Every structure is written in C-alpha cells, then in structure tokens.
Short mmCIF file of C-alpha atoms in Angstrom, two decimals:
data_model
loop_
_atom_site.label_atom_id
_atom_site.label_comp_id
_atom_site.label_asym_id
_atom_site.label_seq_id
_atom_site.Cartn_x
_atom_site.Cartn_y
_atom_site.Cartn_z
CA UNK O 1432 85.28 -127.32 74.60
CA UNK O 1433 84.51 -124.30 72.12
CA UNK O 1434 84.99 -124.67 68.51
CA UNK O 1435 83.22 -123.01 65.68
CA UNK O 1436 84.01 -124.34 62.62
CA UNK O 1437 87.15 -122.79 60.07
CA UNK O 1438 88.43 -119.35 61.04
CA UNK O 1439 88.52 -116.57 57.98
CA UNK O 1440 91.10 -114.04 58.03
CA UNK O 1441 89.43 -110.66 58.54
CA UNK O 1442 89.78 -107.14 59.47
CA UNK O 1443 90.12 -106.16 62.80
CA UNK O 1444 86.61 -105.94 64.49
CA UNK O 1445 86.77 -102.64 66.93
CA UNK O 1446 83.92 -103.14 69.29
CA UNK O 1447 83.21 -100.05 71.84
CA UNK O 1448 81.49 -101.45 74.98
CA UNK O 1449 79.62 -98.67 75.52
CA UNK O 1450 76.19 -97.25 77.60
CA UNK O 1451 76.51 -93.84 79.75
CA UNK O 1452 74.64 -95.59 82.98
CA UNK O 1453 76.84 -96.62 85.42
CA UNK O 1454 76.99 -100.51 86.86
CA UNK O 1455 75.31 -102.55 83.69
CA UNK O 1456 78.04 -104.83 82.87
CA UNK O 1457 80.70 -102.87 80.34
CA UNK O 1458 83.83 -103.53 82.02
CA UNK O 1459 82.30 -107.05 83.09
CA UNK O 1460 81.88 -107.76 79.84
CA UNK O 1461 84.72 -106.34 78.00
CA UNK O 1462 87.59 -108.25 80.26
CA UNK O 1463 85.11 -111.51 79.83
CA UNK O 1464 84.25 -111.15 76.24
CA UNK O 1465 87.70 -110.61 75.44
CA UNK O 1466 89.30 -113.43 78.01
CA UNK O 1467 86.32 -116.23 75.91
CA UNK O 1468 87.36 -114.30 72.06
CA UNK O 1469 91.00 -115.25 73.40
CA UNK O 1470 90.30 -118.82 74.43
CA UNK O 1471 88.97 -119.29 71.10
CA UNK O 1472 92.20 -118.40 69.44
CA UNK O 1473 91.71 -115.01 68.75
CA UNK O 1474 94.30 -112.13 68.97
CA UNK O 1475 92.72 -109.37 71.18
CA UNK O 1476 93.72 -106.14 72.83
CA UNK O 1477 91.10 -104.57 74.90
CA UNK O 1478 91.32 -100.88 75.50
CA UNK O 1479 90.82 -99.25 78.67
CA UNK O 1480 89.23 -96.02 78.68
CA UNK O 1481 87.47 -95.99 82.04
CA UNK O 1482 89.61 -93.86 84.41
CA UNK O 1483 88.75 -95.86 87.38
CA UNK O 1484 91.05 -98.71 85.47
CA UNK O 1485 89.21 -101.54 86.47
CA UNK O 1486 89.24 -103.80 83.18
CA UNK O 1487 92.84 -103.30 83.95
CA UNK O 1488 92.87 -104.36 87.32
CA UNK O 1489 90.58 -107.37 86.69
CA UNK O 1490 93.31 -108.42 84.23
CA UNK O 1491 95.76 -108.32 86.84
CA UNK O 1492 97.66 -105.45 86.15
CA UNK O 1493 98.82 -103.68 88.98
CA UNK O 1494 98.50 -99.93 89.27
CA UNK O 1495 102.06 -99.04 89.84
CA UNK O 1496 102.65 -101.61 87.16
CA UNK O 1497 101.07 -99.28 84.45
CA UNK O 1498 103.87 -97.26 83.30
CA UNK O 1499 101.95 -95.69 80.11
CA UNK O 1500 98.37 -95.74 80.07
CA UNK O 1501 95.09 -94.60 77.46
CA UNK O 1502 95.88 -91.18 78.64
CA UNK O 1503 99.26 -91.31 77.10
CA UNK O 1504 97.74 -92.91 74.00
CA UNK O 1505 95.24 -90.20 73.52
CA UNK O 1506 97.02 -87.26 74.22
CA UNK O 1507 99.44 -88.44 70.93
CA UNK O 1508 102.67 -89.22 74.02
CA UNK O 1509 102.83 -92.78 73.09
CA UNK O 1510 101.62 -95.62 70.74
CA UNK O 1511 99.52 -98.28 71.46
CA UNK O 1512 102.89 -100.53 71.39
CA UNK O 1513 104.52 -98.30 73.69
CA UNK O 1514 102.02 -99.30 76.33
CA UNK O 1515 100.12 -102.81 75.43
CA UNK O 1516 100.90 -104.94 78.46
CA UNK O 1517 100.57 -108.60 78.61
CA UNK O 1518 97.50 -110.03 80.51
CA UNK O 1519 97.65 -113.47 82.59
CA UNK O 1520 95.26 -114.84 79.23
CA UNK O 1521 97.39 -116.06 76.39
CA UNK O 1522 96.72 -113.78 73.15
CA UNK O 1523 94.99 -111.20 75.53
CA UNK O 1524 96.93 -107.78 75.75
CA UNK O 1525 95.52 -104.65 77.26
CA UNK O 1526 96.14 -100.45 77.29
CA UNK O 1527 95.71 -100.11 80.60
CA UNK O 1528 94.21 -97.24 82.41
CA UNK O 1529 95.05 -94.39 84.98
CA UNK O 1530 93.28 -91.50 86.51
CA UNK O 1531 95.03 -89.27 84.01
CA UNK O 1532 92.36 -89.88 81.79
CA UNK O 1533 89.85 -87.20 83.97
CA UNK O 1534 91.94 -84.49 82.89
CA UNK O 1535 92.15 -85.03 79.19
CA UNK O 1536 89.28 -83.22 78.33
CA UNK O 1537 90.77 -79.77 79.36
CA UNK O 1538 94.33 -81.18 77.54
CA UNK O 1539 92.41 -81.41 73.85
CA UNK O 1540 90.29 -78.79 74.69
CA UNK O 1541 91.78 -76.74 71.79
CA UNK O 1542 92.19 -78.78 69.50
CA UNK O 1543 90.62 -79.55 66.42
CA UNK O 1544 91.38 -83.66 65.58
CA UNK O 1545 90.12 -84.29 69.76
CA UNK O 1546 88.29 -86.54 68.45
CA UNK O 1547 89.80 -88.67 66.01
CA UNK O 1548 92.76 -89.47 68.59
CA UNK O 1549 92.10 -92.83 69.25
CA UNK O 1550 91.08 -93.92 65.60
CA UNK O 1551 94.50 -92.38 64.15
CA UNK O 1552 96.63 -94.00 67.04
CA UNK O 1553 94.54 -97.68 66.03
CA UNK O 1554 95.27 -97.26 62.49
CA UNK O 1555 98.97 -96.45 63.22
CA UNK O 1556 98.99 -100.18 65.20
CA UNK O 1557 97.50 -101.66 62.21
CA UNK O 1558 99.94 -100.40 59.57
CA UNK O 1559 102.90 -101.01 62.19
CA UNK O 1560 102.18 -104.21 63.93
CA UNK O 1561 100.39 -107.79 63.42
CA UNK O 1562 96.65 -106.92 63.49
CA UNK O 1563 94.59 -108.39 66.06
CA UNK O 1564 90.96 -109.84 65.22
CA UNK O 1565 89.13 -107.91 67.89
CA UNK O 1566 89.72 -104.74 69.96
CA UNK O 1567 87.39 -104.13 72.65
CA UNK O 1568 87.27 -100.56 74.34
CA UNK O 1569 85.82 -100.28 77.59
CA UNK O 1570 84.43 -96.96 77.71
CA UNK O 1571 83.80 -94.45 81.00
CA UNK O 1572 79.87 -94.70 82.19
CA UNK O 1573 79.72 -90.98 80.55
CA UNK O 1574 78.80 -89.87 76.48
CA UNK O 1575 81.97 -87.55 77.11
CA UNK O 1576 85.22 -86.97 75.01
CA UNK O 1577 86.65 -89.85 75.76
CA UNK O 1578 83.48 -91.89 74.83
CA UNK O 1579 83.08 -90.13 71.66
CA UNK O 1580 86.21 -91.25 70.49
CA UNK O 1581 85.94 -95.17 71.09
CA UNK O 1582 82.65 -94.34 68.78
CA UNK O 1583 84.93 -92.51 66.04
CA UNK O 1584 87.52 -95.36 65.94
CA UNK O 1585 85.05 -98.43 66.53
CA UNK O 1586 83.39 -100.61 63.59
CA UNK O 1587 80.52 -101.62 66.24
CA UNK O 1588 79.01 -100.76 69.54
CA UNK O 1589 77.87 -103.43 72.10
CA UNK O 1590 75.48 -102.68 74.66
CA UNK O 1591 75.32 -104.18 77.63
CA UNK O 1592 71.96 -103.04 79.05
CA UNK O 1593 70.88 -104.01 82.96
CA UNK O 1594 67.60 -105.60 83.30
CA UNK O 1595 66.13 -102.93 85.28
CA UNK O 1596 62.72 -100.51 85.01
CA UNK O 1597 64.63 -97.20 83.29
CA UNK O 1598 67.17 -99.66 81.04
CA UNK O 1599 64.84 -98.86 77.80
CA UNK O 1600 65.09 -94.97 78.59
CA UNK O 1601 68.83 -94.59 79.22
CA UNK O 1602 69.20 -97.16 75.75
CA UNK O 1603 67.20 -94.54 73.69
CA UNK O 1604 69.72 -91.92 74.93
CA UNK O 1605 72.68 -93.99 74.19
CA UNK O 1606 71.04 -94.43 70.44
CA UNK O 1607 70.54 -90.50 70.09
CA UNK O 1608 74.51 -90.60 70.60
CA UNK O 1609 75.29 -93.38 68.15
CA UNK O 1610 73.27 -91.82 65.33
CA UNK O 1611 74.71 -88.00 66.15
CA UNK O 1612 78.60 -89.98 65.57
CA UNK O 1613 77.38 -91.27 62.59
CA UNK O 1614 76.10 -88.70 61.17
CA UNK O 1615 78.99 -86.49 62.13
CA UNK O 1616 82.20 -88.66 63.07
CA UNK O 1617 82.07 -92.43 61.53
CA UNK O 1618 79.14 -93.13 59.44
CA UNK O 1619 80.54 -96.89 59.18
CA UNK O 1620 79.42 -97.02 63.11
CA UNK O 1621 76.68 -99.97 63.62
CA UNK O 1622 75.12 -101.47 66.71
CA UNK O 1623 76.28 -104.80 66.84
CA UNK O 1624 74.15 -105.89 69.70
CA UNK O 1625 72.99 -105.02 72.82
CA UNK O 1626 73.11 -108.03 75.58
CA UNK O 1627 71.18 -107.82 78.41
CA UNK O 1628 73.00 -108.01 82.03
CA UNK O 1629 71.96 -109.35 85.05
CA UNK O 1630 69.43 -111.01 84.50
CA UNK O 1631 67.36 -112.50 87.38
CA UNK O 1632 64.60 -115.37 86.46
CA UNK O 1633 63.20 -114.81 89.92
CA UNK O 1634 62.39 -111.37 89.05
CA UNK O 1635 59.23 -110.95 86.70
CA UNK O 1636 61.00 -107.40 86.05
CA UNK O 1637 63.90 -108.97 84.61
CA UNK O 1638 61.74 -110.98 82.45
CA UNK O 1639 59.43 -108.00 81.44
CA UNK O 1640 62.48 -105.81 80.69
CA UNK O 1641 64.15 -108.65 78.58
CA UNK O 1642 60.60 -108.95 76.39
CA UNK O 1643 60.60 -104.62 75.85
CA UNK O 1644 63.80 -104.81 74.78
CA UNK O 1645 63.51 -107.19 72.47
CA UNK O 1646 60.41 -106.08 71.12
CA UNK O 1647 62.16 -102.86 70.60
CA UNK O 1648 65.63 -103.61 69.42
CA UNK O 1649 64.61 -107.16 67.66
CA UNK O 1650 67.42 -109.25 66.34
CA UNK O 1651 69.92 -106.55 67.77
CA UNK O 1652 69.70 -108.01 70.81
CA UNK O 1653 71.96 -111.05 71.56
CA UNK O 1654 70.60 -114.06 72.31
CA UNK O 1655 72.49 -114.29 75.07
CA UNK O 1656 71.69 -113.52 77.69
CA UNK O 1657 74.41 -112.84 81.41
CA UNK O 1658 72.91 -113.69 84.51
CA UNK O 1659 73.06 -112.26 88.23
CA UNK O 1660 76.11 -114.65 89.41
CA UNK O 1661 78.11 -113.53 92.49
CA UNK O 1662 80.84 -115.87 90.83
CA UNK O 1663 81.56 -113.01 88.55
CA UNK O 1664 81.72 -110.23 90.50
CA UNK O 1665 84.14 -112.01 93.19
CA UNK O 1666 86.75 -112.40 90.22
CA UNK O 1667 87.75 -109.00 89.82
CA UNK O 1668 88.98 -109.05 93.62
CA UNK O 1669 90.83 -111.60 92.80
CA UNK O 1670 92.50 -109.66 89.39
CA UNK O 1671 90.86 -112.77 86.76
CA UNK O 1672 88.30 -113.08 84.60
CA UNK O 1673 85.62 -115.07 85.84
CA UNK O 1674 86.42 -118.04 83.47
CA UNK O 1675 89.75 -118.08 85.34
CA UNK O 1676 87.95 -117.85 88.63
CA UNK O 1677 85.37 -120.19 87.76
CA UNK O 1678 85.34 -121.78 85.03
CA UNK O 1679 82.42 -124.07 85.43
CA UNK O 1680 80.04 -121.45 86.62
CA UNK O 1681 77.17 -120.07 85.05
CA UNK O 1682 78.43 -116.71 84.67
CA UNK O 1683 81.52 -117.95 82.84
CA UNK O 1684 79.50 -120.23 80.37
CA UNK O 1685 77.67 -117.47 80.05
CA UNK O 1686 80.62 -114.78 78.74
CA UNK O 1687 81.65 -118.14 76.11
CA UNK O 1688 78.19 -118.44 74.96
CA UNK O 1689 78.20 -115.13 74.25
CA UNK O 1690 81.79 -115.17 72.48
CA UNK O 1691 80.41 -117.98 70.15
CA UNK O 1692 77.92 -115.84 69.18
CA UNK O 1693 79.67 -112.89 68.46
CA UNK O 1694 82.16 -114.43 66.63
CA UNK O 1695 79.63 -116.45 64.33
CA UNK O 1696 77.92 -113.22 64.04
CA UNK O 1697 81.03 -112.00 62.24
CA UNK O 1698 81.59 -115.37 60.36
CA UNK O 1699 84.99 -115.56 62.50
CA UNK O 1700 84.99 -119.24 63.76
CA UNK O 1701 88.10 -121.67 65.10
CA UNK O 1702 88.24 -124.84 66.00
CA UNK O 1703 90.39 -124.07 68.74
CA UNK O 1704 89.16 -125.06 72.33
CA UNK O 1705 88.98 -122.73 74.95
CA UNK O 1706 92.07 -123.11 76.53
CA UNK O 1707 92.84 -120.81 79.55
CA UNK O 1708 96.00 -120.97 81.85
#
C-alpha cells in the first residue's frame, strides 16, 4: 500500500541518474525508481544511455528485441516514439540500449548541437505525444558525450553514491561536472539528491561514510537510504525489478520508500497503491 495524498498535474520531471564511478547503484536505481514512480500511478519512460544496456535488460527486453535503440535517438535516426518499448510494469516504457552507443562520440564529432541531441529529441516527445511525469536517464559510468547530454536535457541529477572510503572524492568530481553544464549547457540543472547505496549497518565504514556525506551535502541527501540486499541484485538475472522479484524484501521497500520521497519532494502525490503485475 503506497499512497501520497492528491496528485498535481506537472511538468515532466527529467531526472539523470548520474555519477562517473562504476558499480554504485545508477542502473539499480533507475529501473527500481522508475518500476515504484510507476506503481504509484505515474507515467514514466526511463532512458537508457549505458551501452552495456542493462536497465534494458533488467526490464526484460531482449537484445535482439531492440530494434531502435538511444543510439538511434541521438544520432537524430529516430524519435523517441519510434523506439519506446513497453516494459513488463504497467505505465513503464523504456529507450532501450545497444552497443552502438560506444561509437557515437566519433559520429557527432563534428558537429556543433552534439550536445543538445537528447534535449531537442525530449522536447519533440513532449510537443508530439502525452507527456509523462518522470523520465529517468540512466547514464554510462563515464562524464563523456553521452553523459553530458542527459545533463543538458535533465531538470535534476540524482546521485546514487556507494558507501565506500573514496565515495566523497569521486562526488566532488561529479559536482565540478554539474556546475561546468550549468554554467555552460542548462543553467536550470539542480541536484535533486544524492542517495546513498549499499549501505551495510555491520560496517562502521558505511556508517562513517553516510555521516560525511551528509555533513557535506546536508538536506541534498535523501533520507533514504538502499541497503546491501542480494535480493536485488538476483533480479536483474531474472529480467525484473526487484519489487517484481521480491516484493516483500528490504531492498524493494527500500526503492518505494525512496519513490515516496521523491515524489513528495516534487509535491507529485497519488493515492494510487502500488500495484505491480
């Protein structure tokens, strides 16, 4: 049960998932964040930027299934409705990704809207289509091209940071990045939170880590907080979210605590339940 009062009829929230280190949660989080959002009642597409695909293939979509992909979207080929595919979560669709995506660099190389792809192909879907509430874009473990323009088309980043000894180090780097878009690419580009990852209460580093960041970031950083939980990473094996996998686990109550938040954050609320099939 998951309800958050009346829902208000906003614009679409773009969210880039988004930290250069590798293994901290993004694609976790995106395919989770957006499976709870879309349990809630919310219209979501998540966005697959990550070449390795694998918010596509933890949504179930096959890799010989992917006809289009992000690389297709990017390189101006197709439109986002060309190649949204439907996910096994009601009012959850997804871009899905290929290995294209490595070479797009060297494609846009020359020219001089690279990065402002993504934000013209989003506004296209908005003006053409119904508008979703959220769009989440999973973003490559890299501050590369493709990175930089999920920044130039997102309202928000989120952060998902691993409670680990160099996390505060590799966030200040990530920051650098933000504040070089906005100054230069989308100065209506905000943190919207960073949420701290696998998180082990056994570990006093976890703990310690947790406190620095907090002390650091303040009320940027969600309350919420995602646990270690082999739960979740078995579901991607099996092509779910981990709410579909295991819905009474403490990863999954996790991924809808943090939905709640985000969405009262933004003054979005439903009554709806959380209603997964």
């Amino acid at each position: 049960m998951f309800g958050f009062g009346n829902k208000k009829n906003k614009e679409t929230q773009i969210f880039a998932l988004a930290n250069q280190k590798g293994g901290v949660g993004k694609t976790t989080t995106t395919l989770n964040l957006g499976c709870a959002m879309a349990g809630a009642g919310e219209s979501v597409l998540i966005i697959d930027l990550d070449p390795q695909g694998n918010a596509s293939t933890g949504l179930g979509i096959n890799k010989d299934d992917r006809k289009f992909s992000s690389y297709d979207l990017l390189t101006g080929e197709k439109q986002i409705n060309d190649i949204k595919m439907e996910t096994i979560v009601d009012n959850l669709h997804i871009v899905p990704s290929t290995l294209d995506l490595l070479g797009l660099e060297s494609v846009l190389a020359n020219d001089n809207e690279k990065s402002f792809k993504l934000k013209r192909a989003i506004e296209k879907l908005n003006k053409d289509s119904v508008k979703y509430s959220y769009i989440l874009i999973d973003c490559p473990p890299s501050l590369n091209l493709i990175t930089i323009n999920a920044l130039a088309a997102s309202s928000g980043i989120i952060v998902p940071l691993q409670c680990e000894f160099y996390a505060l180090e590799g966030l200040g780097q990530l920051l650098e990045t933000v504040e070089l878009v906005r100054n230069t690419l989308n100065k209506d580009l905000l943190i919207h939170g960073v949420l701290l990852t696998m998180f082990d209460e056994r570990n006093n580093l976890s703990g310690q880590v947790a406190k620095d960041v907090r002390d650091f970031m303040g009320d940027k950083v969600y309350k919420t907080v995602i646990p270690r939980n082999v739960r979740v990473s078995e579901a991607p094996s099996y092509g779910k979210p981990v709410m579909l996998y295991d819905y009474k686990c403490v990863g999954s109550q996790a991924y809808i605590s943090l939905a709640a938040e985000v969405l009262k954050k933004d003054n979005r609320a439903s009554n709806n339940n959380l209603n997964m099939r």
